[in-house]
PDB file of C-alpha atoms in Angstrom:
ATOM      1  CA  ALA H  11      -5.595  24.328   8.944  1.00  0.00           C
ATOM      2  CA  SER H  12      -3.192  24.701   6.421  1.00  0.00           C
ATOM      3  CA  ILE H  13       0.663  23.589   6.061  1.00  0.00           C
ATOM      4  CA  VAL H  14       3.077  26.191   5.633  1.00  0.00           C
ATOM      5  CA  THR H  15       6.507  25.636   4.354  1.00  0.00           C
ATOM      6  CA  ALA H  16       8.080  29.114   4.754  1.00  0.00           C
ATOM      7  CA  GLY H  17      11.301  29.026   3.175  1.00  0.00           C
ATOM      8  CA  GLY H  18      12.219  25.492   4.093  1.00  0.00           C
ATOM      9  CA  ALA H  19      11.654  22.719   1.438  1.00  0.00           C
ATOM     10  CA  LEU H  20       9.795  19.492   1.157  1.00  0.00           C
ATOM     11  CA  HIS H  21      10.480  16.391  -0.225  1.00  0.00           C
ATOM     12  CA  ALA H  22       7.688  13.961  -0.916  1.00  0.00           C
ATOM     13  CA  VAL H  23       8.698  11.390  -2.894  1.00  0.00           C
ATOM     14  CA  GLY H  24       6.073   8.571  -2.538  1.00  0.00           C
ATOM     15  CA  PRO H  25       6.500   4.963  -3.245  1.00  0.00           C
ATOM     16  CA  ASP H  26       4.591   3.232  -5.828  1.00  0.00           C
ATOM     17  CA  GLN H  27       1.298   3.513  -3.466  1.00  0.00           C
ATOM     18  CA  GLY H  28       1.724   7.001  -2.950  1.00  0.00           C
ATOM     19  CA  ILE H  29       1.666   9.054  -0.437  1.00  0.00           C
ATOM     20  CA  THR H  30      -1.750  11.568   0.610  1.00  0.00           C
ATOM     21  CA  PHE H  31      -2.603  14.640   1.824  1.00  0.00           C
ATOM     22  CA  THR H  32      -6.376  14.245   2.972  1.00  0.00           C
ATOM     23  CA  SER H  33      -9.202  15.411   5.413  1.00  0.00           C
ATOM     24  CA  MET H  34      -9.257  13.867   8.747  1.00  0.00           C
ATOM     25  CA  ARG H  35     -12.946  13.537   9.085  1.00  0.00           C
ATOM     26  CA  ARG H  36     -15.087  10.797   8.183  1.00  0.00           C
ATOM     27  CA  ALA H  37     -17.398  12.253   6.121  1.00  0.00           C
ATOM     28  CA  ALA H  38     -14.309  14.164   3.918  1.00  0.00           C
ATOM     29  CA  ALA H  39     -15.738  17.033   2.041  1.00  0.00           C
ATOM     30  CA  PRO H  40     -14.194  19.779  -0.547  1.00  0.00           C
ATOM     31  CA  GLY H  41     -11.959  22.277   2.062  1.00  0.00           C
ATOM     32  CA  ASP H  42     -11.645  20.238   4.722  1.00  0.00           C
ATOM     33  CA  TRP H  43      -8.088  21.530   5.108  1.00  0.00           C
ATOM     34  CA  GLY H  44      -6.613  24.876   3.935  1.00  0.00           C
ATOM     35  CA  GLY H  45      -3.856  23.141   1.700  1.00  0.00           C
ATOM     36  CA  LEU H  46       0.061  23.228   1.398  1.00  0.00           C
ATOM     37  CA  GLN H  47       1.482  26.320   0.888  1.00  0.00           C
ATOM     38  CA  LEU H  48       5.222  26.408  -0.076  1.00  0.00           C
ATOM     39  CA  THR H  49       7.110  30.032  -0.148  1.00  0.00           C
ATOM     40  CA  GLY H  50      11.259  30.724  -0.555  1.00  0.00           C
ATOM     41  CA  THR H  51      13.457  29.515  -2.711  1.00  0.00           C
ATOM     42  CA  ALA H  52      14.438  26.213  -1.109  1.00  0.00           C
ATOM     43  CA  ALA H  53      14.105  23.333  -4.194  1.00  0.00           C
ATOM     44  CA  SER H  54      10.749  20.507  -3.400  1.00  0.00           C
ATOM     45  CA  LYS H  55      10.262  17.537  -4.963  1.00  0.00           C
ATOM     46  CA  LEU H  56       6.936  16.091  -4.848  1.00  0.00           C
ATOM     47  CA  THR H  57       6.285  12.686  -6.512  1.00  0.00           C
ATOM     48  CA  ASN H  58       3.609   9.789  -6.449  1.00  0.00           C
ATOM     49  CA  VAL H  59       1.551  12.665  -3.720  1.00  0.00           C
ATOM     50  CA  THR H  60      -2.110  12.807  -3.632  1.00  0.00           C
ATOM     51  CA  PHE H  61      -4.070  15.605  -2.445  1.00  0.00           C
ATOM     52  CA  GLU H  62      -7.848  15.312  -1.440  1.00  0.00           C
ATOM     53  CA  TYR H  63     -10.199  17.935  -0.193  1.00  0.00           C
ATOM     54  CA  GLY H  64      -8.063  21.163  -0.060  1.00  0.00           C
ATOM     55  CA  GLY H  65      -9.428  24.658   0.386  1.00  0.00           C
ATOM     56  CA  ALA H  66     -10.767  27.188  -1.868  1.00  0.00           C
ATOM     57  CA  GLU H  67      -7.469  29.260  -2.471  1.00  0.00           C
ATOM     58  CA  GLY H  68      -5.737  25.631  -3.931  1.00  0.00           C
ATOM     59  CA  THR H  69      -4.753  22.745  -2.308  1.00  0.00           C
ATOM     60  CA  LEU H  70      -1.074  23.125  -3.519  1.00  0.00           C
ATOM     61  CA  LEU H  71       0.342  26.559  -3.738  1.00  0.00           C
ATOM     62  CA  SER H  72       3.854  27.505  -4.604  1.00  0.00           C
ATOM     63  CA  ALA H  73       5.324  30.688  -4.623  1.00  0.00           C
ATOM     64  CA  GLY H  74       8.803  29.848  -4.911  1.00  0.00           C
ATOM     65  CA  PRO H  75      10.888  29.299  -8.274  1.00  0.00           C
ATOM     66  CA  ASN H  76      12.383  25.909  -7.493  1.00  0.00           C
ATOM     67  CA  ILE H  77       9.261  23.243  -7.386  1.00  0.00           C
ATOM     68  CA  GLU H  78       9.289  19.895  -8.578  1.00  0.00           C
ATOM     69  CA  VAL H  79       5.154  17.903  -9.489  1.00  0.00           C
ATOM     70  CA  ASP H  80       5.631  14.514 -11.040  1.00  0.00           C
ATOM     71  CA  GLY H  81       2.784  11.596 -10.737  1.00  0.00           C
ATOM     72  CA  CYS H  82       0.459  13.578  -8.438  1.00  0.00           C
ATOM     73  CA  THR H  83      -3.398  13.257  -8.094  1.00  0.00           C
ATOM     74  CA  PHE H  84      -5.629  16.742  -6.955  1.00  0.00           C
ATOM     75  CA  ARG H  85      -9.184  15.597  -6.630  1.00  0.00           C
ATOM     76  CA  HIS H  86     -11.888  16.925  -4.372  1.00  0.00           C
ATOM     77  CA  SER H  87     -10.863  20.447  -3.963  1.00  0.00           C
ATOM     78  CA  ALA H  88     -12.825  23.370  -2.898  1.00  0.00           C
ATOM     79  CA  GLY H  89     -11.038  25.379  -5.755  1.00  0.00           C
ATOM     80  CA  ASP H  90      -7.653  25.073  -7.840  1.00  0.00           C
ATOM     81  CA  GLY H  91      -5.799  21.753  -7.303  1.00  0.00           C
ATOM     82  CA  LEU H  92      -2.481  23.474  -7.973  1.00  0.00           C
ATOM     83  CA  ARG H  93      -1.357  26.913  -8.292  1.00  0.00           C
ATOM     84  CA  ILE H  94       2.090  27.760  -8.781  1.00  0.00           C
ATOM     85  CA  GLY H  95       3.499  31.676  -9.337  1.00  0.00           C
ATOM     86  CA  GLN H  96       4.940  34.467  -8.128  1.00  0.00           C
ATOM     87  CA  GLY H  97       1.790  35.888  -4.773  1.00  0.00           C
ATOM     88  CA  VAL H  98      -0.082  33.141  -5.156  1.00  0.00           C
TER      89      VAL H  98
END
């Protein structure tokens, strides 16, 4: 499953210990969940976020022009951790 934010904005600004998007499985494996897809022109901000065990198409995909990624960690993905650009 993927999380899709179509036209909306996502503001995930973690405290020092951060925010984690990860698998729900006990024995987590790369590709357990599809990833997070941001589309549209709304501004999104991700700070101190860890993405784990995302999908082959990219754990964080953004086709929109307004995204800020700061202090984020991408690990154990089946493919790209971060993919930004048109038509991603």
